[in-house]
Coordinates of C-alpha atoms in Angstrom, one line a residue:
M1135 CA -63.6 120.0 -101.5
D1136 CA -60.6 119.9 -103.8
T1137 CA -60.2 123.4 -104.8
S1138 CA -57.3 125.3 -102.9
T1139 CA -57.6 128.7 -101.6
I1140 CA -55.4 131.2 -103.5
A1141 CA -54.5 134.9 -102.8
S1142 CA -51.5 137.3 -103.1
R1143 CA -51.0 139.2 -99.9
G1144 CA -51.5 136.8 -97.0
M1145 CA -52.8 133.3 -96.4
V1146 CA -53.9 131.3 -93.3
V1147 CA -55.1 128.0 -92.4
T1148 CA -56.2 126.8 -88.9
P1149 CA -58.6 124.0 -87.7
N1150 CA -61.0 126.7 -86.4
H1151 CA -62.7 129.4 -88.3
L1152 CA -62.3 132.1 -85.5
A1153 CA -58.6 131.5 -85.0
T1154 CA -58.1 131.9 -89.0
Q1155 CA -59.9 135.2 -88.8
T1156 CA -57.8 136.4 -85.9
A1157 CA -54.7 135.9 -87.8
L1158 CA -56.1 137.4 -91.1
A1159 CA -56.9 140.7 -89.3
I1160 CA -53.3 141.0 -87.8
L1161 CA -52.0 140.3 -91.6
R1162 CA -54.4 143.0 -92.9
E1163 CA -53.2 145.6 -90.2
G1164 CA -49.7 145.1 -91.5
G1165 CA -48.3 142.7 -89.2
T1166 CA -46.1 139.7 -89.9
A1167 CA -47.0 136.1 -90.2
I1168 CA -45.1 135.5 -86.8
E1169 CA -47.4 138.1 -84.9
A1170 CA -50.4 136.7 -86.8
M1171 CA -49.5 133.4 -85.6
V1172 CA -49.3 134.6 -81.9
A1173 CA -52.8 136.0 -82.2
A1174 CA -54.2 133.0 -83.8
A1175 CA -52.4 130.8 -81.0
A1176 CA -53.8 132.8 -78.4
T1177 CA -57.4 132.6 -79.8
I1178 CA -57.5 128.9 -80.7
A1179 CA -56.2 128.3 -76.9
V1180 CA -59.5 129.5 -76.1
V1181 CA -62.0 128.4 -78.7
Y1182 CA -60.6 124.9 -79.2
P1183 CA -59.8 124.0 -75.5
H1184 CA -59.9 120.0 -76.0
M1185 CA -56.7 120.3 -78.1
N1186 CA -54.6 123.1 -76.7
S1187 CA -54.2 125.8 -74.1
I1188 CA -51.9 128.4 -72.7
G1189 CA -51.2 125.6 -70.2
G1190 CA -49.4 123.7 -72.8
D1191 CA -46.3 123.4 -75.1
G1192 CA -45.7 124.8 -78.9
F1193 CA -43.0 124.4 -81.4
W1194 CA -42.1 127.0 -84.4
L1195 CA -40.8 126.7 -87.8
I1196 CA -40.1 130.1 -89.5
V1197 CA -38.9 130.2 -93.1
P1198 CA -37.7 134.0 -93.5
P1199 CA -37.6 135.8 -96.7
S1200 CA -33.7 135.3 -96.6
G1201 CA -31.4 133.5 -94.5
E1202 CA -31.8 130.5 -92.5
T1203 CA -34.9 128.7 -91.2
I1204 CA -35.5 129.2 -87.6
A1205 CA -36.8 126.7 -85.1
I1206 CA -38.3 127.5 -81.6
E1207 CA -38.6 124.8 -79.1
A1208 CA -41.4 126.0 -76.5
C1209 CA -41.7 122.9 -74.3
G1210 CA -41.0 122.8 -70.6
P1211 CA -39.2 120.1 -68.3
A1212 CA -40.6 118.1 -65.7
G1213 CA -41.0 120.0 -62.3
S1214 CA -38.5 119.9 -59.3
L1215 CA -40.7 117.8 -57.3
A1216 CA -41.5 115.3 -60.1
T1217 CA -39.0 112.5 -59.0
L1218 CA -39.2 108.6 -59.4
E1219 CA -39.7 108.2 -55.7
S1220 CA -42.9 110.4 -55.9
Y1221 CA -44.5 107.6 -58.0
S1222 CA -43.4 104.7 -55.8
N1223 CA -47.1 103.4 -55.7
Y1224 CA -47.3 103.8 -59.5
E1225 CA -46.5 101.3 -62.4
K1226 CA -46.8 104.1 -64.7
I1227 CA -47.7 107.7 -64.9
P1228 CA -51.6 108.3 -65.0
F1229 CA -53.0 110.1 -67.9
K1230 CA -55.3 112.3 -66.0
G1231 CA -55.0 114.3 -62.7
S1232 CA -52.2 116.2 -60.8
K1233 CA -49.8 113.2 -61.3
S1234 CA -49.9 113.8 -65.0
A1235 CA -49.7 117.6 -64.9
I1236 CA -45.8 117.5 -64.1
T1237 CA -44.2 119.6 -66.6
V1238 CA -43.9 123.3 -67.3
A1239 CA -46.1 124.8 -70.0
G1240 CA -43.8 126.2 -72.6
T1241 CA -46.0 127.6 -75.5
V1242 CA -46.3 131.4 -74.1
G1243 CA -42.6 131.7 -73.7
G1244 CA -42.4 130.7 -77.3
W1245 CA -44.7 133.4 -78.3
E1246 CA -42.4 135.9 -76.7
E1247 CA -39.4 134.3 -78.4
A1248 CA -41.1 134.6 -81.8
L1249 CA -41.8 138.2 -81.2
K1250 CA -38.2 138.8 -80.2
Y1251 CA -37.4 137.4 -83.7
V1252 CA -39.9 140.0 -85.4
T1253 CA -38.0 142.9 -83.7
E1254 CA -34.7 141.5 -84.6
C1255 CA -35.7 141.5 -88.2
G1256 CA -36.5 145.3 -88.0
Y1257 CA -40.2 145.4 -87.6
Q1258 CA -42.1 147.1 -84.6
R1259 CA -43.9 144.4 -83.0
F1260 CA -47.6 144.6 -82.4
S1261 CA -48.5 145.1 -78.6
S1262 CA -49.5 141.8 -76.5
S1263 CA -52.6 143.6 -76.0
R1264 CA -53.8 143.8 -79.6
L1265 CA -52.5 140.1 -80.2
L1266 CA -54.7 138.7 -77.3
A1267 CA -57.5 141.0 -77.9
D1268 CA -59.6 138.4 -79.6
A1269 CA -58.7 135.5 -77.4
I1270 CA -59.8 137.9 -74.4
Y1271 CA -63.2 138.4 -76.0
Y1272 CA -64.1 134.9 -76.8
A1273 CA -63.0 133.8 -73.2
E1274 CA -64.9 136.7 -71.4
E1275 CA -68.0 136.9 -74.1
G1276 CA -68.0 133.3 -75.2
F1277 CA -67.8 131.4 -78.3
P1278 CA -69.9 128.7 -80.0
V1279 CA -69.0 125.2 -79.1
S1280 CA -67.6 123.3 -82.2
S1281 CA -68.4 119.8 -83.3
S1282 CA -64.8 118.8 -82.4
H1283 CA -65.0 120.5 -78.9
L1284 CA -68.2 118.7 -78.2
S1285 CA -66.6 115.3 -79.5
G1286 CA -63.8 115.7 -77.1
L1287 CA -65.9 116.2 -74.1
L1288 CA -68.1 113.2 -75.1
D1289 CA -64.8 111.1 -75.6
L1290 CA -63.6 111.9 -71.8
N1291 CA -63.6 109.2 -69.3
F1292 CA -65.4 110.9 -66.4
S1293 CA -64.2 108.4 -63.8
E1294 CA -60.8 109.5 -64.3
N1295 CA -59.0 112.4 -62.1
L1296 CA -60.7 115.4 -63.7
N1297 CA -60.6 118.1 -61.0
K1298 CA -63.8 119.9 -59.8
D1299 CA -62.9 123.1 -61.4
F1300 CA -62.5 121.5 -64.7
M1301 CA -66.0 119.8 -64.4
S1302 CA -67.8 123.1 -63.4
T1303 CA -66.2 125.0 -66.4
Y1304 CA -66.4 122.3 -69.0
L1305 CA -69.7 120.8 -68.0
P1306 CA -71.6 124.1 -67.1
N1307 CA -74.7 123.3 -65.0
G1308 CA -73.4 119.5 -64.8
S1309 CA -74.4 118.8 -68.4
F1310 CA -72.7 118.9 -71.7
P1311 CA -72.9 122.1 -73.6
R1312 CA -74.7 122.0 -77.5
E1313 CA -72.9 122.3 -80.6
G1314 CA -73.2 125.9 -81.1
Q1315 CA -74.0 127.0 -77.6
K1316 CA -72.0 130.0 -76.1
F1317 CA -69.1 128.7 -74.0
Y1318 CA -67.1 131.1 -71.4
Q1319 CA -64.2 130.9 -69.7
K1320 CA -64.2 133.9 -67.4
K1321 CA -61.3 133.1 -65.3
L1322 CA -59.1 132.5 -68.4
A1323 CA -60.1 135.8 -69.7
Q1324 CA -58.6 137.3 -66.6
T1325 CA -55.3 135.6 -67.0
L1326 CA -55.2 136.6 -70.5
R1327 CA -55.6 140.4 -69.6
S1328 CA -53.0 139.9 -67.0
L1329 CA -50.7 138.7 -70.0
A1330 CA -51.9 141.8 -72.0
L1331 CA -51.1 144.0 -69.5
N1332 CA -48.0 142.8 -68.0
G1333 CA -46.4 140.9 -70.9
L1334 CA -46.0 137.4 -71.8
N1335 CA -43.1 136.8 -69.6
S1336 CA -45.2 137.4 -66.7
F1337 CA -46.3 133.9 -67.1
Y1338 CA -43.2 132.7 -65.8
D1339 CA -42.1 135.6 -63.6
G1340 CA -44.4 138.1 -61.8
D1341 CA -47.8 138.1 -60.1
L1342 CA -49.3 135.8 -62.7
A1343 CA -46.6 133.2 -62.1
K1344 CA -47.1 133.4 -58.3
L1345 CA -50.8 132.8 -58.8
I1346 CA -49.9 129.7 -61.1
V1347 CA -47.8 128.4 -58.5
K1348 CA -50.2 128.9 -55.6
D1349 CA -52.8 126.9 -57.9
M1350 CA -50.3 124.1 -58.3
K1351 CA -49.5 123.6 -54.8
S1352 CA -53.2 123.5 -53.8
L1353 CA -53.5 120.8 -56.3
D1354 CA -50.3 118.9 -55.3
I1355 CA -48.8 119.5 -58.8
P1356 CA -44.9 118.7 -58.7
I1357 CA -44.0 122.2 -60.3
V1358 CA -42.6 125.3 -57.8
E1359 CA -41.9 128.9 -58.5
A1360 CA -38.3 128.2 -59.4
D1361 CA -39.3 125.9 -62.4
L1362 CA -41.2 128.7 -63.9
L1363 CA -38.6 131.3 -63.2
N1364 CA -36.1 129.3 -64.6
Y1365 CA -37.8 128.3 -67.9
T1366 CA -37.1 129.9 -71.4
A1367 CA -37.9 129.1 -74.8
I1368 CA -35.0 128.1 -77.0
R1369 CA -34.0 128.7 -80.8
R1370 CA -32.7 125.7 -82.5
V1371 CA -31.2 124.7 -85.6
P1372 CA -34.0 122.7 -87.4
L1373 CA -33.2 119.1 -88.8
K1374 CA -33.0 119.1 -92.6
L1375 CA -33.4 116.2 -95.0
T1376 CA -31.9 116.5 -98.3
H1377 CA -34.6 115.2 -100.7
E1378 CA -34.8 114.6 -104.4
Q1379 CA -37.1 117.6 -104.6
G1380 CA -35.6 120.0 -102.3
E1381 CA -35.0 120.4 -98.5
I1382 CA -37.3 119.5 -95.8
F1383 CA -37.0 121.0 -92.3
N1384 CA -38.5 119.7 -89.1
L1385 CA -37.7 120.0 -85.3
P1386 CA -35.1 118.4 -83.7
P1387 CA -35.5 116.2 -80.4
P1388 CA -37.1 116.0 -78.0
T1389 CA -39.9 116.2 -80.8
Q1390 CA -40.5 113.2 -83.2
G1391 CA -39.3 115.6 -86.3
V1392 CA -36.5 113.2 -87.2
L1393 CA -39.4 110.3 -88.0
S1394 CA -41.2 112.6 -90.2
L1395 CA -37.9 113.4 -92.1
A1396 CA -36.9 109.6 -91.9
I1397 CA -40.2 108.5 -93.7
L1398 CA -39.8 110.8 -96.5
G1399 CA -36.2 110.0 -96.9
I1400 CA -37.1 106.2 -97.0
L1401 CA -39.8 106.7 -99.7
D1402 CA -37.4 108.8 -101.8
Q1403 CA -34.7 106.1 -101.4
L1404 CA -37.3 103.4 -102.4
K1405 CA -38.1 105.7 -105.5
I1406 CA -41.9 105.4 -104.6
K1407 CA -43.8 107.3 -107.2
G1408 CA -47.3 106.8 -105.8
D1409 CA -48.9 105.7 -109.0
D1410 CA -50.2 102.7 -107.1
E1411 CA -52.0 103.8 -104.2
G1412 CA -51.9 100.8 -102.3
Q1413 CA -47.8 100.1 -102.9
F1414 CA -47.6 103.8 -101.6
I1415 CA -49.6 103.2 -98.5
H1416 CA -47.6 99.7 -97.8
A1417 CA -44.3 101.6 -98.3
T1418 CA -45.3 104.5 -96.2
V1419 CA -46.6 102.1 -93.2
E1420 CA -43.6 100.1 -93.3
A1421 CA -41.2 103.1 -93.3
T1422 CA -43.4 104.5 -90.3
K1423 CA -42.4 101.2 -88.6
Q1424 CA -38.8 101.6 -89.1
A1425 CA -39.1 105.2 -88.0
F1426 CA -41.0 104.0 -84.8
I1427 CA -38.1 101.5 -84.1
L1428 CA -35.5 104.6 -84.3
R1429 CA -37.9 106.7 -81.9
D1430 CA -37.7 103.9 -79.2
Q1431 CA -34.2 103.5 -79.5
Y1432 CA -32.8 107.0 -79.5
L1433 CA -35.2 109.7 -78.8
T1434 CA -35.5 111.9 -75.7
D1435 CA -34.5 114.9 -74.2
P1436 CA -31.2 115.7 -76.4
R1437 CA -29.1 116.3 -73.3
Y1438 CA -29.8 112.6 -72.6
M1439 CA -29.4 111.2 -76.3
E1440 CA -26.4 109.0 -76.9
V1441 CA -26.1 110.0 -80.8
D1442 CA -26.5 113.0 -82.8
P1443 CA -29.9 113.5 -84.2
E1444 CA -28.3 114.5 -87.4
S1445 CA -26.6 111.1 -87.8
L1446 CA -30.0 109.4 -87.8
L1447 CA -30.9 111.3 -91.3
K1448 CA -27.6 110.6 -93.0
S1449 CA -28.0 108.8 -96.3
Q1450 CA -26.4 105.3 -95.0
A1451 CA -28.9 105.5 -92.1
I1452 CA -31.9 106.0 -94.3
L1453 CA -30.6 103.3 -96.8
D1454 CA -30.3 100.8 -94.0
M1455 CA -34.0 101.5 -93.0
A1456 CA -35.3 101.2 -96.7
N1457 CA -33.4 98.1 -97.0
R1458 CA -35.2 96.5 -94.1
I1459 CA -38.5 97.1 -95.8
N1460 CA -40.1 94.1 -97.5
S1461 CA -42.4 95.1 -100.6
S1462 CA -44.3 92.1 -100.3
Q1463 CA -45.0 91.7 -96.6
A1464 CA -46.1 93.8 -93.8
S1465 CA -43.6 93.6 -90.9
C1466 CA -44.5 93.0 -87.2
E1467 CA -41.9 95.5 -86.0
G1468 CA -42.4 98.8 -84.8
M1469 CA -45.3 99.8 -82.4
G1470 CA -47.1 103.1 -82.1
E1471 CA -47.7 104.8 -78.8
G1472 CA -51.1 106.6 -79.2
P1473 CA -53.0 109.5 -80.1
G1474 CA -52.4 113.3 -79.2
D1475 CA -54.7 116.1 -79.4
T1476 CA -53.0 119.0 -80.9
I1477 CA -53.4 122.1 -83.2
W1478 CA -51.3 122.8 -86.4
M1479 CA -51.6 126.2 -88.2
G1480 CA -49.7 127.7 -90.8
I1481 CA -49.3 131.3 -92.1
M1482 CA -47.6 133.2 -95.0
D1483 CA -47.3 137.0 -95.3
S1484 CA -46.6 139.3 -98.0
K1485 CA -43.1 140.2 -96.3
G1486 CA -42.0 136.8 -97.1
F1487 CA -42.2 135.0 -93.8
S1488 CA -43.8 131.5 -93.9
V1489 CA -44.6 130.0 -90.5
S1490 CA -45.4 126.3 -89.4
F1491 CA -46.8 126.3 -85.8
I1492 CA -48.1 123.5 -83.5
Q1493 CA -49.5 123.9 -79.9
S1494 CA -50.7 121.2 -77.8
I1495 CA -51.8 119.8 -74.3
Y1496 CA -51.1 116.4 -75.7
H1497 CA -54.2 114.1 -74.8
N1498 CA -57.8 115.3 -75.1
F1499 CA -58.4 118.0 -72.7
G1500 CA -54.7 117.5 -71.4
S1501 CA -54.4 116.5 -67.6
G1502 CA -58.1 117.2 -67.1
V1503 CA -56.6 119.7 -64.2
L1504 CA -58.0 123.4 -64.4
L1505 CA -56.0 125.6 -62.2
P1506 CA -58.8 127.2 -60.0
E1507 CA -57.6 130.7 -59.8
T1508 CA -56.1 131.3 -63.2
G1509 CA -58.6 129.1 -65.2
I1510 CA -55.7 127.7 -67.1
L1511 CA -56.0 124.0 -68.3
W1512 CA -52.6 122.1 -67.8
H1513 CA -51.1 119.7 -70.2
N1514 CA -50.3 116.2 -69.8
R1515 CA -47.2 115.9 -71.5
G1516 CA -45.4 114.4 -68.7
V1517 CA -46.9 111.0 -69.4
S1518 CA -44.3 110.5 -72.2
F1519 CA -42.1 109.9 -69.4
N1520 CA -41.8 106.3 -67.8
L1521 CA -40.8 105.2 -64.3
K1522 CA -38.1 102.9 -65.5
K1523 CA -35.0 103.9 -63.8
G1524 CA -32.1 104.3 -66.3
H1525 CA -34.5 104.4 -69.3
I1526 CA -33.9 107.2 -71.8
R1527 CA -37.4 108.3 -71.0
S1528 CA -37.1 107.9 -67.2
L1529 CA -38.7 110.6 -65.4
M1530 CA -36.5 113.2 -63.9
P1531 CA -36.8 116.8 -62.5
G1532 CA -35.5 119.2 -65.0
K1533 CA -35.7 116.9 -67.8
K1534 CA -37.8 117.4 -71.0
P1535 CA -40.3 114.7 -72.2
F1536 CA -40.4 113.1 -75.5
H1537 CA -42.7 115.1 -78.0
T1538 CA -44.9 113.9 -80.8
L1539 CA -45.2 117.7 -82.0
N1540 CA -43.4 118.5 -85.1
P1541 CA -44.5 121.2 -87.4
A1542 CA -42.8 120.7 -91.1
A1543 CA -41.7 122.9 -93.9
A1544 CA -39.9 122.5 -97.2
I1545 CA -38.0 124.9 -99.8
L1546 CA -38.4 122.9 -103.2
K1547 CA -35.9 123.0 -105.7
D1548 CA -38.1 125.1 -108.0
G1549 CA -38.4 127.7 -105.4
R1550 CA -41.6 126.8 -104.0
I1551 CA -41.9 127.1 -100.1
M1552 CA -44.2 124.6 -98.2
V1553 CA -45.5 124.6 -94.6
Y1554 CA -47.5 121.7 -93.7
G1555 CA -48.6 119.8 -90.5
T1556 CA -51.2 118.2 -88.5
R1557 CA -52.5 117.1 -85.1
G1558 CA -52.6 113.3 -84.0
G1559 CA -49.5 111.9 -81.9
D1560 CA -48.4 108.9 -84.0
G1561 CA -50.3 109.9 -87.0
Q1562 CA -48.1 113.2 -87.5
P1563 CA -45.3 111.9 -89.4
Q1564 CA -47.6 109.6 -91.3
T1565 CA -50.0 112.3 -92.4
Q1566 CA -47.2 114.8 -93.1
A1567 CA -45.6 111.9 -95.4
A1568 CA -49.1 111.6 -97.2
I1569 CA -49.5 115.3 -97.8
F1570 CA -45.8 116.1 -98.9
H1571 CA -45.8 112.9 -101.1
R1572 CA -49.2 113.6 -102.7
Y1573 CA -48.7 117.2 -103.5
V1574 CA -44.8 117.3 -104.3
I1575 CA -44.2 113.7 -105.8
Q1576 CA -47.8 112.8 -107.0
K1577 CA -48.4 116.3 -108.2
M1578 CA -51.7 116.2 -106.8
N1579 CA -53.7 119.6 -106.1
L1580 CA -52.8 121.0 -102.6
Q1581 CA -56.4 120.7 -101.3
K1582 CA -56.9 117.3 -102.6
S1583 CA -53.4 116.4 -100.9
V1584 CA -55.1 117.1 -97.6
S1585 CA -58.7 115.9 -98.2
A1586 CA -58.0 112.7 -99.9
P1587 CA -58.6 109.7 -97.8
R1588 CA -55.9 108.9 -95.1
W1589 CA -54.8 106.3 -92.9
L1590 CA -53.2 105.7 -89.1
F1591 CA -50.8 103.0 -88.2
G1592 CA -51.1 102.6 -84.3
P1593 CA -53.6 103.1 -81.6
A1594 CA -56.2 105.6 -82.0
T1595 CA -57.0 105.5 -78.2
G1596 CA -55.3 104.3 -75.2
R1597 CA -56.1 100.6 -76.1
D1598 CA -54.0 98.2 -77.7
D1599 CA -55.0 98.6 -81.1
N1600 CA -51.9 98.6 -83.0
N1601 CA -53.2 97.9 -86.4
L1602 CA -53.8 99.9 -89.9
K1603 CA -56.9 102.2 -89.9
L1604 CA -58.1 103.2 -93.3
E1605 CA -60.8 106.0 -93.9
N1606 CA -63.8 104.1 -95.7
R1607 CA -63.1 106.2 -98.8
F1608 CA -60.4 104.1 -100.1
S1609 CA -61.3 101.9 -102.9
N1610 CA -61.6 98.0 -102.5
V1611 CA -58.7 97.6 -104.7
T1612 CA -56.5 99.4 -102.3
I1613 CA -58.0 97.8 -99.3
D1614 CA -57.5 94.5 -100.7
Y1615 CA -53.8 95.1 -101.8
L1616 CA -52.9 96.0 -98.2
K1617 CA -54.6 93.1 -96.9
S1618 CA -52.7 91.0 -99.4
K1619 CA -49.6 92.4 -97.9
G1620 CA -50.5 90.9 -94.4
H1621 CA -51.8 94.4 -92.8
Q1622 CA -54.3 94.1 -90.1
I1623 CA -56.9 96.4 -91.2
S1624 CA -59.7 98.3 -89.4
M1625 CA -62.2 100.6 -91.1
L1626 CA -63.0 104.4 -90.0
P1627 CA -65.7 106.4 -91.3
P1628 CA -65.1 109.2 -93.8
Y1629 CA -63.4 112.5 -92.9
S1630 CA -62.6 110.7 -89.4
E1631 CA -60.6 113.0 -86.8
V1632 CA -58.6 109.9 -85.9
V1633 CA -56.5 110.6 -88.8
G1634 CA -55.7 114.3 -87.9
Q1635 CA -56.6 117.8 -88.6
A1636 CA -54.2 118.9 -91.1
G1637 CA -53.3 121.6 -93.6
A1638 CA -50.8 123.0 -96.0
L1639 CA -49.6 126.3 -97.4
V1640 CA -47.6 126.9 -100.5
R1641 CA -45.8 130.2 -101.6
H1642 CA -45.3 130.1 -105.3
T1643 CA -42.5 131.5 -107.1
D1644 CA -45.0 134.1 -108.9
G1645 CA -45.8 135.3 -105.4
L1646 CA -49.2 133.7 -105.1
L1647 CA -50.1 132.0 -102.0
E1648 CA -52.1 128.6 -101.9
G1649 CA -53.9 127.3 -98.7
A1650 CA -55.6 123.9 -98.1
Y1651 CA -57.7 123.1 -94.9
D1652 CA -58.7 119.8 -93.5
P1653 CA -62.5 119.0 -93.8
R1654 CA -62.0 117.0 -90.8
S1655 CA -61.5 120.2 -88.5
N1656 CA -63.6 123.1 -87.8
G1657 CA -61.4 125.4 -89.6
N1658 CA -60.5 126.9 -93.1
A1659 CA -58.0 128.4 -95.3
A1660 CA -58.3 132.1 -96.0
G1661 CA -56.5 134.8 -97.8
Y1662 CA -56.6 138.2 -99.2

């Protein structure tokens, strides 16, 4: 389980083996890592429906063979009818139902923006029909239900506002599917065919968009035709942290990319080498708490932020956070917000493109609302808003919600390029720190860096369990050390999905590509 996959022409890691094979096929046909990622994103939107959907959001980091790293922000704003007044009878936005399905789905627009970049780089891009072929097949002809998919269904609270089309699709014949049973999404297949025929932008402008709006109106979702028409994915300048070992990149707000970079910056400032596992975890958890404080104080839609996100990563800001950490005692500051159900994927090609990508519907099966005519499962990212007037995350039409999504990349001083990431809400910055530090600082094998026991500080469910969760594969020495520092500990089973489904790829200076997958997922790393 600790042996990495190594190849020379192309490398893919995803949390579902079918998506891995879709991407690999595009690479073998001469496509770029970017085109392979669009194809994989479409496939995994079908075969991992509890984690992501074309009715969700996505973010990209693209490290090209030369030039600057590219970020793509593919997240949608709150609909025109999503006002505070429309929630006057609510204390908070519900996790499920039409009242949670309140932001435009941006990921398909992100696919289109990424493919435009392929053209700008001088390549003849693959047709949408080719890139969506596997996704259409699996939606129409079925795919085997994975253990993670079934687990997602079993975790649902069926007393929540799951609409009837959701129930009839995901519980065929009124019962849970078996692991390995074929699962069909016929209406989604029709929608994907429409996208293949009419272009990806037809999701926002065209007959398909009109059908989506019709569905939304029938369900009292506060998104109107103009909201779709006005949406576009945006290229951003990534955030960058200058680290002792190189440059680390992540997405700017509204994502929590700044948290992931801040944690690594704090560990760098503290000169944590990782020789003592307990000390490493204590320092990382305490750095995480500092990052959570930063998040709560500043992060939202960047148009409503009062500080420049780059300023939060300046050396003095990192030093100030590092100085607040007590090496002998766990702090009571910094609270987690909860889980998120997401997929991260990485692809590298022989042309020199390295892609880190994340796609999500936020919570398990998103809003639990399936659009009746199009078969699209809509996300519930809008629950990141609150209903407090004047708050930085207060709900407002046209405003983008705070995002936990943040794909990562690094260009190391020795010339290696690394892309890495995970699912998991609060756990994303924590797991990113674990993988990067283990591989780059502790010199662990790449696969072991992903497979080794992990932790999560913060709630694993919607309940208030803001403690430190450890997989039970940690040694008693490490567990006792953390308890002695005052951490409230709860134990998880081995290879628990609670600590995410991660992955990592490395492009070595000799041209070899190395991949590591997460045994907590249903995926793999594969190359050729």
